[in-house]
Short mmCIF file of C-alpha atoms in Angstrom, two decimals:
data_model
loop_
_atom_site.label_atom_id
_atom_site.label_comp_id
_atom_site.label_asym_id
_atom_site.label_seq_id
_atom_site.Cartn_x
_atom_site.Cartn_y
_atom_site.Cartn_z
CA UNK A 1118 113.97 53.77 34.77
CA UNK A 1119 112.54 53.77 38.29
CA UNK A 1120 115.07 52.46 40.85
CA UNK A 1121 114.25 49.24 42.69
CA UNK A 1122 114.54 48.47 46.39
CA UNK A 1123 115.83 44.90 46.69
CA UNK A 1124 114.84 43.22 49.95
CA UNK A 1125 117.21 40.36 50.75
CA UNK A 1126 115.95 38.51 53.84
CA UNK A 1127 115.30 34.86 54.75
CA UNK A 1128 112.38 35.83 57.03
CA UNK A 1129 109.38 35.45 54.73
CA UNK A 1130 106.94 37.36 56.94
CA UNK A 1131 109.29 40.33 57.34
CA UNK A 1132 110.18 40.25 53.65
CA UNK A 1133 106.52 40.29 52.61
CA UNK A 1134 105.44 42.92 55.12
CA UNK A 1135 108.31 45.25 54.21
CA UNK A 1136 107.64 44.82 50.50
CA UNK A 1137 104.00 45.78 51.00
CA UNK A 1138 104.99 48.78 53.12
CA UNK A 1139 107.45 50.10 50.57
CA UNK A 1140 105.06 49.46 47.67
CA UNK A 1141 102.41 51.45 49.54
CA UNK A 1142 104.89 54.33 49.64
CA UNK A 1143 105.22 54.22 45.86
CA UNK A 1144 108.52 52.35 45.67
CA UNK A 1145 109.31 49.57 43.23
CA UNK A 1146 110.31 46.46 45.16
CA UNK A 1147 111.83 43.06 44.46
CA UNK A 1148 112.27 40.36 47.11
CA UNK A 1149 114.97 37.70 47.48
CA UNK A 1150 114.90 34.98 50.13
CA UNK A 1151 118.68 34.70 50.45
CA UNK A 1152 121.88 36.47 49.53
CA UNK A 1153 122.87 33.57 47.29
CA UNK A 1154 119.60 33.88 45.37
CA UNK A 1155 120.08 37.63 45.00
CA UNK A 1156 123.61 37.20 43.64
CA UNK A 1157 122.39 34.54 41.20
CA UNK A 1158 119.80 36.99 39.86
CA UNK A 1159 122.06 40.04 40.02
CA UNK A 1160 122.75 40.31 36.29
CA UNK A 1161 118.99 40.57 35.64
CA UNK A 1162 118.20 42.85 38.57
CA UNK A 1163 117.24 46.46 38.00
CA UNK A 1164 119.46 48.90 39.92
CA UNK A 1165 118.47 50.91 42.98
CA UNK A 1166 119.44 49.94 46.52
CA UNK A 1167 119.56 46.85 48.73
CA UNK A 1168 117.95 46.16 52.11
CA UNK A 1169 120.22 43.37 53.30
CA UNK A 1170 119.63 41.11 56.28
CA UNK A 1171 122.73 40.61 58.40
CA UNK A 1172 122.18 36.99 59.46
CA UNK A 1173 120.97 34.55 56.80
CA UNK A 1174 121.52 30.90 55.92
CA UNK A 1175 124.33 30.47 53.42
CA UNK A 1176 126.42 33.59 52.94
CA UNK A 1177 125.96 36.24 55.62
CA UNK A 1178 124.97 39.80 54.88
CA UNK A 1179 128.56 40.95 55.30
CA UNK A 1180 129.75 38.34 52.82
CA UNK A 1181 127.09 39.41 50.32
CA UNK A 1182 128.14 43.04 50.82
CA UNK A 1183 131.73 42.16 49.94
CA UNK A 1184 130.56 40.40 46.77
CA UNK A 1185 128.39 43.38 45.81
CA UNK A 1186 131.37 45.70 46.13
CA UNK A 1187 133.02 43.62 43.41
CA UNK A 1188 130.01 42.91 41.20
CA UNK A 1189 127.75 45.96 41.62
CA UNK A 1190 129.51 48.77 43.52
CA UNK A 1191 126.84 51.21 42.37
CA UNK A 1192 124.21 49.53 44.62
CA UNK A 1193 124.01 51.25 48.04
CA UNK A 1194 123.41 48.80 50.91
CA UNK A 1195 121.20 49.35 53.97
CA UNK A 1196 121.70 46.61 56.55
CA UNK A 1197 118.82 45.22 58.58
CA UNK A 1198 119.20 43.10 61.69
CA UNK A 1199 116.98 41.65 64.36
CA UNK A 1200 119.78 41.88 66.90
CA UNK A 1201 121.96 44.85 67.75
CA UNK A 1202 125.55 44.00 66.81
CA UNK A 1203 128.00 46.87 67.21
CA UNK A 1204 130.97 44.98 65.79
CA UNK A 1205 129.07 43.93 62.67
CA UNK A 1206 127.64 47.42 62.17
CA UNK A 1207 131.11 48.97 62.34
CA UNK A 1208 132.43 46.44 59.82
CA UNK A 1209 129.47 47.05 57.51
CA UNK A 1210 129.83 50.83 57.60
CA UNK A 1211 133.59 50.64 57.03
CA UNK A 1212 132.85 48.48 53.98
CA UNK A 1213 130.56 51.16 52.58
CA UNK A 1214 127.08 50.37 53.91
CA UNK A 1215 124.79 53.37 53.67
CA UNK A 1216 122.96 52.60 56.94
CA UNK A 1217 122.62 49.90 59.58
CA UNK A 1218 119.14 49.54 61.07
CA UNK A 1219 117.38 47.20 63.45
CA UNK A 1220 114.26 45.58 62.04
CA UNK A 1221 112.28 47.18 64.83
CA UNK A 1222 113.07 50.65 63.44
CA UNK A 1223 110.09 52.85 62.71
CA UNK A 1224 108.71 53.25 59.21
CA UNK A 1225 109.97 56.84 59.17
CA UNK A 1226 113.54 55.76 59.99
CA UNK A 1227 113.42 53.01 57.35
CA UNK A 1228 112.07 55.36 54.68
CA UNK A 1229 114.71 57.98 55.47
CA UNK A 1230 117.45 55.37 55.11
CA UNK A 1231 116.04 54.22 51.77
CA UNK A 1232 115.72 57.81 50.57
CA UNK A 1233 119.39 58.44 51.38
CA UNK A 1234 120.42 55.25 49.61
CA UNK A 1235 118.41 56.07 46.49
CA UNK A 1236 119.83 59.61 46.40
CA UNK A 1237 123.30 58.06 46.49
CA UNK A 1238 122.35 55.66 43.71
CA UNK A 1239 121.03 58.49 41.51
CA UNK A 1240 124.19 60.51 42.08
CA UNK A 1241 126.41 57.55 41.21
CA UNK A 1242 124.29 56.76 38.15
CA UNK A 1243 124.57 60.34 36.90
CA UNK A 1244 128.34 60.31 37.45
CA UNK A 1245 128.62 56.99 35.59
CA UNK A 1246 126.59 58.29 32.64
CA UNK A 1247 128.73 61.44 32.49
CA UNK A 1248 131.88 59.33 32.51
CA UNK A 1249 130.58 57.11 29.72
CA UNK A 1250 129.67 60.17 27.66
CA UNK A 1251 133.17 61.62 28.14
CA UNK A 1252 134.77 58.34 27.09
CA UNK A 1253 132.61 58.33 23.97
CA UNK A 1254 133.72 61.87 23.10
CA UNK A 1255 137.40 60.94 23.41
CA UNK A 1256 136.80 57.77 21.37
CA UNK A 1257 135.51 60.03 18.58
CA UNK A 1258 138.88 61.71 18.12
CA UNK A 1259 141.02 60.79 15.11
CA UNK A 1260 144.44 59.16 15.76
CA UNK A 1261 146.25 62.46 15.13
CA UNK A 1262 143.79 64.34 17.34
CA UNK A 1263 144.43 61.82 20.12
CA UNK A 1264 148.17 62.54 19.84
CA UNK A 1265 147.56 66.29 20.09
CA UNK A 1266 145.12 65.73 22.95
CA UNK A 1267 147.67 63.72 24.94
CA UNK A 1268 150.25 66.51 24.62
CA UNK A 1269 147.66 69.20 25.30
CA UNK A 1270 146.49 67.69 28.60
CA UNK A 1271 150.09 67.55 29.81
CA UNK A 1272 150.52 71.27 29.36
CA UNK A 1273 152.55 71.35 26.14
CA UNK A 1274 152.42 74.50 24.01
CA UNK A 1275 151.47 74.36 20.34
CA UNK A 1276 155.09 74.81 19.23
CA UNK A 1277 156.20 71.98 21.52
CA UNK A 1278 153.51 69.69 20.14
CA UNK A 1279 154.47 70.62 16.58
CA UNK A 1280 158.11 69.75 17.24
CA UNK A 1281 157.24 66.46 18.95
CA UNK A 1282 154.92 65.34 16.14
CA UNK A 1283 156.95 66.74 13.26
CA UNK A 1284 154.15 68.92 11.94
CA UNK A 1285 153.64 72.67 11.61
CA UNK A 1286 152.37 74.79 14.46
CA UNK A 1287 149.49 75.87 12.22
CA UNK A 1288 148.48 72.23 11.77
CA UNK A 1289 148.63 71.73 15.53
CA UNK A 1290 146.29 74.68 15.98
CA UNK A 1291 143.80 73.12 13.54
CA UNK A 1292 143.91 69.76 15.34
CA UNK A 1293 143.68 71.45 18.72
CA UNK A 1294 140.58 73.32 17.60
CA UNK A 1295 139.04 70.05 16.40
CA UNK A 1296 139.83 68.38 19.70
CA UNK A 1297 138.14 71.17 21.64
CA UNK A 1298 135.12 71.04 19.34
CA UNK A 1299 134.71 67.27 19.55
CA UNK A 1300 135.15 67.22 23.33
CA UNK A 1301 132.73 70.15 23.66
CA UNK A 1302 135.12 72.13 25.85
CA UNK A 1303 136.31 75.72 25.69
CA UNK A 1304 139.59 75.53 27.58
CA UNK A 1305 142.57 73.28 28.13
CA UNK A 1306 141.55 73.01 31.78
CA UNK A 1307 138.24 71.43 30.77
CA UNK A 1308 140.08 69.01 28.48
CA UNK A 1309 142.36 68.07 31.38
CA UNK A 1310 139.31 67.46 33.57
CA UNK A 1311 137.91 64.99 31.02
CA UNK A 1312 141.27 63.25 30.73
CA UNK A 1313 141.50 62.95 34.52
CA UNK A 1314 137.94 61.61 34.79
CA UNK A 1315 138.56 58.81 32.29
CA UNK A 1316 141.95 57.94 33.76
CA UNK A 1317 144.30 59.34 31.10
CA UNK A 1318 146.06 61.65 33.49
CA UNK A 1319 146.43 62.38 37.19
CA UNK A 1320 144.46 65.60 37.64
CA UNK A 1321 146.59 66.68 40.60
CA UNK A 1322 149.71 66.48 38.44
CA UNK A 1323 148.20 68.27 35.46
CA UNK A 1324 149.15 71.87 34.70
CA UNK A 1325 147.56 72.80 31.36
CA UNK A 1326 148.90 75.69 29.35
CA UNK A 1327 146.49 78.32 28.22
#
């Protein structure tokens, strides 16, 4: 799916001109005349990045940014303003804005900012897809395999797992092999990495046994 640049600006002429400019550069664009309208459409919007006007009727750009952090944190924000505002730019960047540009910025500067935002979006999307795939792999484990997995990622040896679960060490080895196969990993360290990624364990505290 091609990412979309969402232009959120109450200035119709600027909104239209910028949409035409970005479309001419091969980008997919959607326009929104206010932050409130954008938020109302958010569930149906295709992902990408947001060009967000700072000063708008209704909720301000900073208020919309705060809402996006809650509702769609994967959407990078590039702020646009007709007036230089150092205080607002600092607040926006601290809140995670990718860039803060004046509307008078050159086409080259605008395109570079959008490119950076879309690169960030693609990276976040790839990370999210990887995380979802890892969660699916763990969800495919049987109840007993989950028990073995939980001991394994905390560094327990096979004999320790066997004692804790009341099964033979040989049986633990079979389940451990199945866990590694289903998770598509070749070492306990890789299993720990998956567990840390999906929130089952603190990676810094993990010390897997070989």
